[in-house]
Coordinates of C-alpha atoms in Angstrom, one line a residue:
Chain A
M228 CA -0.6 -0.5 -0.2
P229 CA 1.7 2.5 -1.3
E230 CA 0.0 5.3 1.8
R231 CA 1.3 3.9 3.9
A232 CA 4.2 2.8 3.0
R233 CA 4.8 6.2 2.4
A234 CA 3.6 7.2 5.9
R235 CA 5.7 4.7 7.3
A236 CA 8.8 6.6 5.4
E237 CA 8.0 9.9 6.9
A238 CA 7.6 8.7 10.6
D239 CA 11.2 7.1 9.6
R240 CA 12.1 10.3 9.3
M241 CA 10.9 11.1 12.6
K242 CA 13.8 8.9 14.4
I243 CA 16.4 11.6 15.4
L244 CA 18.5 8.8 15.9
V245 CA 20.8 6.8 13.6
E246 CA 20.6 3.3 13.0
R247 CA 22.9 1.2 15.9
G248 CA 23.0 4.9 17.8
E249 CA 21.1 3.9 20.4
P250 CA 21.9 4.5 23.9
F251 CA 22.0 1.9 25.8
L252 CA 21.1 0.8 29.3
I253 CA 22.0 -3.3 30.6
P254 CA 21.0 -4.2 34.1
G255 CA 22.7 -6.3 36.4
G256 CA 24.0 -5.4 39.8
E257 CA 24.7 -3.0 42.6
T258 CA 28.2 -2.1 41.0
G259 CA 27.3 0.8 37.4
C260 CA 29.6 1.7 35.1
L261 CA 28.4 4.1 32.8
L262 CA 30.2 3.7 29.3
I263 CA 31.2 6.9 27.6
H264 CA 31.7 7.3 24.1
G265 CA 34.1 8.9 21.8
F266 CA 34.7 12.3 19.3
P267 CA 32.6 11.3 16.5
G268 CA 31.2 8.0 17.6
A269 CA 28.0 7.1 19.1
P270 CA 27.4 4.6 22.0
E271 CA 27.4 1.6 19.8
E272 CA 31.4 1.9 20.3
M273 CA 31.4 0.8 24.3
R274 CA 28.6 -1.5 23.3
W275 CA 30.1 -4.7 23.6
L276 CA 31.6 -4.2 26.6
G277 CA 28.8 -3.1 28.5
N278 CA 27.6 -6.6 27.4
H279 CA 30.3 -8.2 28.3
L280 CA 29.9 -6.1 31.7
G281 CA 26.4 -7.5 31.9
R282 CA 27.1 -10.9 31.8
Q283 CA 30.0 -10.3 34.5
G284 CA 27.0 -9.0 37.0
F285 CA 27.6 -5.5 36.6
T286 CA 24.9 -3.1 35.3
A287 CA 26.2 -1.1 32.1
L288 CA 25.0 2.6 30.7
G289 CA 25.8 4.0 27.3
I290 CA 25.0 7.3 26.9
R291 CA 25.2 9.3 24.3
L292 CA 26.8 12.6 23.8
F293 CA 25.5 15.7 22.6
G294 CA 26.2 16.0 19.5
H295 CA 26.3 12.1 18.2
A296 CA 24.5 9.6 16.5
T297 CA 21.8 11.9 14.8
H298 CA 23.2 14.3 12.0
P299 CA 26.9 15.8 12.5
K300 CA 25.2 19.3 12.2
D301 CA 24.2 19.4 15.3
L302 CA 27.9 18.5 16.5
I303 CA 28.5 22.1 15.5
R304 CA 25.8 23.5 18.3
A305 CA 27.6 20.9 20.7
R306 CA 29.8 23.0 23.5
K307 CA 32.0 21.2 26.5
Q308 CA 29.5 21.5 28.9
D309 CA 26.8 20.1 27.0
W310 CA 29.1 16.6 27.8
M311 CA 29.4 16.7 31.2
A312 CA 25.7 17.1 31.2
D313 CA 25.4 14.0 29.6
V314 CA 27.3 12.4 31.7
E315 CA 25.9 14.0 35.0
D316 CA 22.7 12.9 33.5
G317 CA 24.0 9.0 33.0
Y318 CA 25.5 9.1 37.1
H319 CA 21.7 10.2 38.0
I320 CA 20.3 7.6 36.3
L321 CA 22.9 4.6 37.1
R322 CA 22.2 6.1 40.1
G323 CA 18.7 4.3 40.4
A324 CA 19.9 1.2 40.1
C325 CA 23.1 1.3 41.3
E326 CA 25.0 1.8 44.8
R327 CA 28.4 3.1 43.1
V328 CA 29.6 4.2 39.6
I329 CA 32.5 3.8 37.3
L330 CA 33.1 6.0 34.7
V331 CA 34.7 4.5 31.5
G332 CA 34.6 6.4 28.9
L333 CA 37.1 5.9 24.9
S334 CA 38.9 8.8 23.9
L335 CA 36.8 11.9 24.3
G336 CA 34.9 9.8 26.9
G337 CA 37.9 8.7 28.8
A338 CA 38.4 12.4 29.2
L339 CA 35.0 13.0 30.4
A340 CA 35.4 10.2 32.4
L341 CA 38.5 11.8 34.2
T342 CA 37.0 15.3 34.3
M343 CA 34.3 14.5 36.0
A344 CA 35.8 12.4 38.1
S345 CA 36.4 15.2 40.0
R346 CA 33.4 16.5 39.9
L347 CA 30.6 13.5 41.0
P348 CA 31.3 10.7 43.9
V349 CA 32.4 7.9 41.3
A350 CA 34.1 4.3 42.8
G351 CA 36.7 5.1 40.3
V352 CA 37.4 6.0 36.7
V353 CA 38.7 3.9 33.7
A354 CA 40.2 6.1 30.9
M355 CA 41.1 4.4 27.3
A356 CA 43.3 6.5 25.1
A357 CA 42.6 9.3 26.5
P358 CA 44.1 12.5 24.9
Y359 CA 46.2 15.0 27.6
R360 CA 46.4 17.2 24.4
L361 CA 45.2 17.2 20.6
P362 CA 48.3 17.6 17.9
S363 CA 50.1 20.4 17.8
L364 CA 48.5 22.1 14.8
A365 CA 44.8 21.8 16.2
E366 CA 46.3 23.4 19.8
R367 CA 48.1 26.1 17.4
L368 CA 44.6 27.0 15.6
R369 CA 42.7 26.7 18.7
P370 CA 41.4 30.6 18.9
I371 CA 40.5 30.1 14.9
L372 CA 38.4 27.3 14.9
P373 CA 35.3 29.1 15.9
A374 CA 35.8 31.4 12.8
L375 CA 37.2 29.0 10.8
S376 CA 34.1 26.9 11.3
L377 CA 32.2 29.7 9.5
V378 CA 33.8 28.5 5.9
W379 CA 35.1 24.9 7.0
R380 CA 31.9 23.1 8.5
Y381 CA 34.0 20.2 8.6
R382 CA 37.1 18.2 8.3
V383 CA 36.7 15.3 6.2
P384 CA 39.9 12.6 8.1
T385 CA 43.1 12.2 5.9
E386 CA 44.9 9.5 8.6
P387 CA 45.7 6.1 7.4
S388 CA 43.2 3.6 9.7
D389 CA 45.1 1.9 12.6
W390 CA 42.5 -0.6 12.7
Q391 CA 43.5 -4.5 13.5
D392 CA 40.3 -5.4 13.4
K393 CA 38.6 -4.9 9.5
E394 CA 35.7 -6.5 10.5
A395 CA 35.6 -4.7 13.7
E396 CA 36.1 -1.5 12.1
A397 CA 32.9 -1.7 9.4
L398 CA 31.0 -2.2 12.3
N399 CA 31.3 1.1 14.2
V400 CA 29.6 3.6 14.1
H401 CA 30.6 7.4 14.1
Y402 CA 30.1 10.4 12.0
P403 CA 32.3 10.0 8.6
V404 CA 33.7 14.3 9.2
Q405 CA 34.5 15.9 12.5
P406 CA 32.7 19.1 12.6
V407 CA 35.7 22.4 12.9
R408 CA 33.5 24.3 15.4
A409 CA 33.6 20.8 18.0
I410 CA 37.4 20.0 17.5
A411 CA 37.4 23.6 19.5
E412 CA 35.0 22.1 22.2
V413 CA 37.0 18.8 22.3
H414 CA 40.0 21.2 23.1
D415 CA 38.8 23.0 25.5
L416 CA 37.3 19.7 27.4
I417 CA 40.9 18.0 27.5
A418 CA 42.5 21.4 29.5
C419 CA 39.4 21.1 31.4
M420 CA 40.6 17.5 32.2
R421 CA 44.2 18.7 32.7
A422 CA 43.1 20.8 35.6
S423 CA 40.9 18.0 37.5
L424 CA 43.6 15.3 37.3
P425 CA 44.8 16.2 40.4
Q426 CA 41.7 16.5 42.1
I427 CA 41.1 12.7 40.9
Q428 CA 40.5 10.6 44.1
A429 CA 39.3 7.5 43.2
P430 CA 41.0 4.1 41.6
A431 CA 42.0 5.0 38.4
L432 CA 43.0 2.1 35.3
L433 CA 44.2 3.8 32.4
I434 CA 44.4 1.6 29.7
Y435 CA 47.0 2.5 26.1
S436 CA 47.6 0.8 23.2
K437 CA 51.4 1.2 20.9
G438 CA 49.3 0.3 18.0
D439 CA 47.1 3.9 18.5
G440 CA 47.2 5.9 15.8
A441 CA 45.5 9.0 17.4
V442 CA 46.5 9.5 20.7
P443 CA 50.7 8.6 21.2
F444 CA 50.2 6.5 24.2
E445 CA 53.4 8.2 26.3
Q446 CA 50.5 10.2 26.8
G447 CA 49.0 7.8 28.5
N448 CA 52.0 8.4 31.1
I449 CA 52.2 12.2 32.0
I450 CA 47.8 11.3 32.9
L451 CA 49.4 8.5 35.5
E452 CA 51.8 10.9 36.7
Q453 CA 49.2 13.8 37.3
V454 CA 46.2 11.6 38.5
G455 CA 45.7 12.6 42.2
S456 CA 44.1 8.7 43.3
E457 CA 46.5 6.7 45.5
R458 CA 45.4 3.6 43.8
K459 CA 46.5 4.1 39.6
E460 CA 47.6 1.8 37.2
L461 CA 48.2 1.9 33.7
V462 CA 48.2 -0.6 31.0
L463 CA 49.7 -0.9 27.6
L464 CA 48.4 -3.1 24.8
E465 CA 50.6 -4.1 22.2
H466 CA 48.5 -4.2 18.6
S467 CA 45.2 -2.1 19.1
G468 CA 44.6 0.9 17.0
H469 CA 42.4 3.7 18.8
N470 CA 39.3 2.3 19.3
L471 CA 40.2 0.2 22.6
P472 CA 37.2 -2.0 22.9
R473 CA 36.5 -2.9 19.8
D474 CA 39.4 -3.4 17.7
A475 CA 41.5 -6.7 18.1
E476 CA 42.8 -7.0 21.9
R477 CA 39.0 -5.6 22.8
E478 CA 38.3 -9.7 25.4
Q479 CA 41.5 -8.2 27.0
V480 CA 39.8 -4.7 27.4
F481 CA 36.6 -6.3 28.7
D482 CA 38.9 -8.6 31.5
L483 CA 41.0 -5.5 32.1
V484 CA 38.1 -3.4 33.4
A485 CA 35.8 -5.4 34.5
G486 CA 38.8 -7.1 36.9
F487 CA 38.7 -3.2 37.9
A488 CA 35.1 -3.1 38.6
R489 CA 35.4 -6.3 41.0
H490 CA 38.5 -4.4 42.5
V491 CA 35.9 -1.7 43.1
E492 CA 32.9 -3.6 44.4
E493 CA 35.6 -5.6 47.1
G494 CA 37.1 -2.5 48.0
T495 CA 40.0 -3.5 47.1
A496 CA 41.0 -1.8 43.7
Chain B
M119 CA 30.4 21.6 40.8
S120 CA 27.7 20.7 38.9
R121 CA 26.1 21.8 35.8
L122 CA 22.5 20.5 36.4
M123 CA 20.8 23.1 38.2
P124 CA 20.1 21.6 42.0
G125 CA 17.0 19.4 42.0
A126 CA 17.0 19.6 37.8
E127 CA 18.9 15.8 37.9
P128 CA 16.7 13.2 35.3
F129 CA 15.8 10.0 37.4
Y130 CA 15.3 6.0 37.2
L131 CA 13.7 4.4 39.1
P132 CA 13.5 0.7 38.7
S133 CA 10.7 -2.3 39.4
G134 CA 8.9 -4.0 37.0
P135 CA 8.8 -5.1 33.8
V136 CA 6.5 -2.3 33.1
G137 CA 8.0 1.2 32.3
C138 CA 6.5 4.6 32.0
L139 CA 9.2 7.3 30.5
L140 CA 8.6 10.8 31.7
T141 CA 9.3 14.2 29.7
H142 CA 8.9 17.6 31.3
G143 CA 8.5 20.6 29.6
F144 CA 9.7 23.6 27.9
T145 CA 11.9 25.7 30.2
A146 CA 11.4 22.6 32.7
S147 CA 13.5 20.4 34.3
P148 CA 12.7 16.6 35.4
Q149 CA 12.0 17.9 38.2
E150 CA 8.5 18.7 37.2
V151 CA 6.9 15.1 36.0
R152 CA 9.5 13.9 40.0
E153 CA 6.2 13.3 42.1
L154 CA 4.6 11.6 39.0
G155 CA 7.6 9.1 39.0
E156 CA 7.5 8.4 42.4
H157 CA 3.5 7.9 42.5
L158 CA 4.2 5.1 39.7
A159 CA 6.9 3.2 41.6
D160 CA 4.7 3.2 43.9
Q161 CA 2.9 1.2 41.3
G162 CA 5.5 -1.0 41.3
H163 CA 6.0 0.8 37.4
S164 CA 9.5 1.0 36.5
V165 CA 10.0 4.8 35.8
L166 CA 12.5 7.0 33.9
G167 CA 12.3 11.2 33.7
V168 CA 14.7 11.8 31.3
R169 CA 15.8 15.7 30.6
L170 CA 15.4 17.3 27.6
A171 CA 18.8 18.6 26.6
G172 CA 19.2 22.4 27.6
H173 CA 17.0 22.3 29.5
G174 CA 18.1 22.4 33.9
T175 CA 21.1 24.1 33.1
R176 CA 21.7 27.2 32.0
L177 CA 19.7 29.0 30.0
E178 CA 21.7 29.9 27.0
D179 CA 22.4 25.9 26.5
M180 CA 18.5 26.0 25.5
A181 CA 19.4 29.2 23.6
R182 CA 21.5 26.6 21.4
S183 CA 19.2 23.2 21.8
R184 CA 16.7 22.3 18.7
W185 CA 14.1 20.8 18.6
Q186 CA 16.0 17.4 17.0
D187 CA 17.5 17.5 20.3
W188 CA 14.7 17.6 22.6
M189 CA 13.5 14.9 20.4
A190 CA 16.4 13.2 20.7
S191 CA 16.7 12.9 24.4
V192 CA 13.2 11.5 24.7
E193 CA 14.2 8.6 22.3
D194 CA 17.7 7.9 24.3
G195 CA 15.8 7.8 27.6
Y196 CA 13.6 5.1 25.6
H197 CA 16.1 3.1 24.9
W198 CA 17.7 3.1 28.3
L199 CA 14.1 2.2 29.1
R200 CA 13.9 -0.9 27.1
G201 CA 17.2 -2.4 28.6
T202 CA 14.8 -3.6 30.8
C203 CA 11.0 -3.3 30.4
E204 CA 9.1 -4.9 27.9
T205 CA 6.3 -3.2 28.2
I206 CA 6.1 1.0 27.9
F207 CA 4.0 4.1 28.2
A208 CA 5.4 7.4 27.1
M209 CA 3.8 10.6 29.6
G210 CA 4.7 13.8 29.3
L211 CA 3.5 17.3 30.0
S212 CA 3.3 20.7 27.9
T213 CA 6.1 20.1 25.6
G214 CA 6.6 16.9 26.8
G215 CA 3.1 15.9 25.7
V216 CA 4.0 16.7 22.2
L217 CA 7.4 14.6 22.2
S218 CA 5.7 11.8 23.6
L219 CA 3.1 11.6 21.8
L220 CA 6.2 11.8 18.4
L221 CA 7.8 9.0 19.7
S222 CA 4.8 6.8 19.3
R223 CA 5.4 7.2 15.8
T224 CA 9.1 5.6 15.9
Q225 CA 8.7 2.9 18.8
E226 CA 6.5 0.7 20.0
L227 CA 4.6 1.7 22.9
A228 CA 1.6 -0.1 24.8
G229 CA 0.2 4.0 25.6
V230 CA 0.6 7.5 25.8
V231 CA -0.8 10.4 29.0
S232 CA 0.0 13.3 27.7
M233 CA -0.8 16.2 30.0
A234 CA -1.3 20.0 29.5
T235 CA -0.2 19.9 25.8
P236 CA -0.3 22.8 23.8
I237 CA -1.1 21.8 19.2
E238 CA 0.3 25.1 18.9
L239 CA 2.4 28.4 20.3
P240 CA -0.3 29.4 23.0
P241 CA -2.1 32.2 22.1
L242 CA -0.6 35.6 23.4
P243 CA -0.8 38.5 21.8
A244 CA 3.4 39.3 21.8
V245 CA 4.1 35.7 21.1
R246 CA 1.9 35.6 17.8
L247 CA 2.5 39.0 16.4
L248 CA 6.4 38.7 16.9
A249 CA 6.8 34.9 15.8
P250 CA 7.8 35.2 11.9
F251 CA 11.0 37.4 13.1
L252 CA 11.8 35.2 16.9
R253 CA 14.6 33.9 15.0
P254 CA 16.8 37.3 14.3
L255 CA 14.4 38.7 17.9
G256 CA 16.3 36.2 19.6
L257 CA 19.6 37.3 19.1
L258 CA 19.5 40.7 19.9
F259 CA 17.4 39.9 22.8
P260 CA 18.7 36.2 23.3
S261 CA 15.5 35.7 26.5
Y262 CA 12.2 37.0 27.7
P263 CA 11.2 37.5 31.1
K264 CA 7.8 34.6 32.2
G265 CA 4.8 36.9 33.8
P266 CA 4.2 36.6 37.5
P267 CA 3.7 32.5 38.8
D268 CA 0.3 31.6 38.7
W269 CA -0.8 29.0 41.2
Y270 CA -3.3 27.3 43.0
E271 CA -0.5 26.0 44.7
P272 CA 2.1 28.7 45.5
Q273 CA 4.7 26.1 47.6
A274 CA 4.2 23.6 44.2
G275 CA 5.6 27.0 42.5
A276 CA 8.3 27.7 44.9
A277 CA 9.9 24.4 44.6
R278 CA 10.0 24.8 41.0
V279 CA 13.0 23.5 39.4
A280 CA 13.1 26.0 36.0
Y281 CA 14.5 28.3 33.6
D282 CA 12.6 32.0 35.0
A283 CA 12.6 33.1 31.4
Y284 CA 12.1 31.9 28.4
P285 CA 14.9 31.3 25.8
L286 CA 13.9 33.6 22.3
R287 CA 16.1 31.9 20.1
A288 CA 14.0 28.5 21.2
V289 CA 10.3 29.6 21.0
P290 CA 10.2 29.4 17.3
E291 CA 12.0 25.6 17.7
F292 CA 8.6 24.6 19.8
A293 CA 6.5 26.0 16.9
L294 CA 8.2 23.8 14.2
L295 CA 7.6 21.2 16.3
A296 CA 3.9 21.6 17.0
R297 CA 3.3 22.1 13.3
R298 CA 5.7 18.9 12.7
F299 CA 2.6 17.2 15.5
E300 CA -0.6 18.7 14.1
R301 CA 0.2 17.2 10.8
A302 CA 1.2 14.0 12.3
L303 CA -1.5 13.5 14.7
P304 CA -4.3 11.5 12.1
E305 CA -0.8 8.7 11.8
I306 CA -0.9 8.4 15.7
H307 CA -1.8 5.0 16.7
V308 CA -1.4 4.3 19.8
P309 CA -3.6 4.6 22.7
V310 CA -4.1 8.4 24.6
L311 CA -5.6 9.7 27.1
L312 CA -4.9 13.8 27.3
I313 CA -5.5 15.8 30.8
H314 CA -6.2 19.1 31.1
S315 CA -6.8 22.1 33.7
R316 CA -10.1 23.3 33.2
Q317 CA -8.2 26.1 34.8
D318 CA -5.2 26.0 32.8
G319 CA -4.1 30.2 31.9
F320 CA -1.8 29.3 29.5
I321 CA -3.0 26.4 27.0
P322 CA -6.9 27.0 26.7
P323 CA -9.2 23.8 26.7
S324 CA -9.1 24.4 22.4
H325 CA -5.8 22.6 22.3
P326 CA -6.9 19.3 23.8
E327 CA -9.8 18.9 22.1
R328 CA -8.2 20.3 18.8
I329 CA -5.7 17.0 19.9
L330 CA -9.0 14.9 20.7
A331 CA -10.2 15.4 17.1
H332 CA -7.3 14.4 14.8
L333 CA -5.6 11.7 16.8
G334 CA -5.6 8.7 14.6
S335 CA -6.4 6.8 18.0
S336 CA -9.2 4.1 18.1
E337 CA -8.9 4.7 21.9
K338 CA -8.2 8.4 22.7
Q339 CA -10.0 10.1 26.0
L340 CA -9.5 13.6 27.3
A341 CA -9.9 14.1 30.8
W342 CA -10.4 17.6 32.6
V343 CA -9.3 18.4 36.3
D344 CA -10.3 20.9 38.4
G345 CA -8.1 23.8 40.3
S346 CA -4.8 23.4 38.6
N347 CA -3.2 25.8 36.5
H348 CA -0.9 24.3 33.5
I349 CA 1.5 22.7 35.8
I350 CA -0.5 20.2 36.6
T351 CA 1.8 17.7 37.7
C352 CA 3.1 19.7 40.5
D353 CA -0.3 22.3 41.0
A354 CA -2.8 21.8 43.8
A355 CA -4.5 19.2 41.3
R356 CA -2.0 16.9 41.2
Q357 CA -3.4 13.7 42.7
Q358 CA -6.1 13.7 40.5
V359 CA -3.7 13.6 37.9
F360 CA -1.6 10.8 39.2
A361 CA -4.6 8.3 39.9
L362 CA -5.6 9.0 36.3
A363 CA -3.2 8.2 34.9
S364 CA -1.7 5.3 36.6
A365 CA -5.9 4.2 36.3
F366 CA -4.6 4.5 32.4
V367 CA -2.0 2.3 32.8
Q368 CA -3.9 -0.4 34.6
R369 CA -6.9 0.1 32.1
Q370 CA -4.4 -0.1 29.2
L371 CA -2.3 -3.6 30.5
K372 CA -5.3 -4.8 31.7
N373 CA -6.3 -5.1 27.5
S374 CA -3.6 -5.8 26.1
P375 CA -3.3 -9.3 24.8
G376 CA 0.9 -9.6 26.1
P377 CA 1.9 -10.7 29.3
Q378 CA 1.4 -8.5 32.0

């Protein structure tokens, strides 16, 4: 029925989130993991990790950062405070089901996890491939990025892929472009994170990879040094590209995060 | 140091396999529907109250937000609640009612409770007159003060967590949303309960009556309450509203052939 097909087509246009762009909640125990994806990614990046944590008896909440998993133009309007508020939202939702919350993030999500770990009463924090700073060109261009964004809206990444698992790469959900305006916000959020590091008290786990083509793993050492927590650890993977919870060594990442969550739960982290 | 206004936090009250997704209104916060949520949780339902993007933080955040962001916030809440619930009802106040009804077009819902819901911009002469110019005006005058609060229960008004002004740029966003809403009404088929106060000083009775007339649902009802202004989930008649909403859920669950 063409009439019905037309109605269905219009209904589909009304769905704002892209296919497989949905956030998720996997119920489990009293320890909740708040999973924060990267830039310009989607909750899907964290879903396999969430499934694993659910199987291990943890509650997992995958949030969607403002401007992500809808349309790249929405990300142009995003500011770092929107993303910080998104993490706060997730914290309050998760606290409805859990006694304690661990923030777990990838890349920008990792920087957000560290930033918010200094602002929220969390039981632990895991940052995967979190940047300490942007590449020097982006750092230098920061003051003019908002103006530049008026004429150059989207940057098309030209870096060669660092994925080891090509099948997983094909399944990943992210925008094919980076809004230039949003890069300025990523920059500012990372600056916020640097200022927050000494104030973090919760146990911290950092995971980086030597194969990461986006964030050099040496940046993890600087973060490790500056995190205020007494209990802190950095684990270095060998081969994975930037997307640690999806790429080749993901099983190792799952075990590391679940093991950390177990220690936090038992008070032995 | 929190970005959220104190009391504006979204909330999750997990319980049974029946979920209620609660959405607040324009310039407000989850606080507006929290007591309704607690009432539904007492009935054994799981409840999730979302925070619409740009709300419950600072006015300038809302000025940057678009109606698509608000719709996306509701979709987010739906997917979270789906993680634990087989059956989901959407309930919303005012703009939240518009978003809840629109959600039924893209997601499976057992029913919608739409409270104090407008079908278009409220009939304020200034708003109607200026409507075509609100976007440019928003650049010059980012915010427009709200009138004096008018509550049947002033303490409920005092406890309110919301912006004390309208971000002018967001008003035409509501108008765009409302236009889509009006077009979509005949294609909405989910069971609907509309609740409106006879003394709503903001959205006149003609709005829910028009919604009721145009809804495609075979099961639709408009219930009136007395002794409240627009914010019927908080004002004096809120217990009437809570009772109507939970009775609607019970009725739908009894009628549905599925589990429960």
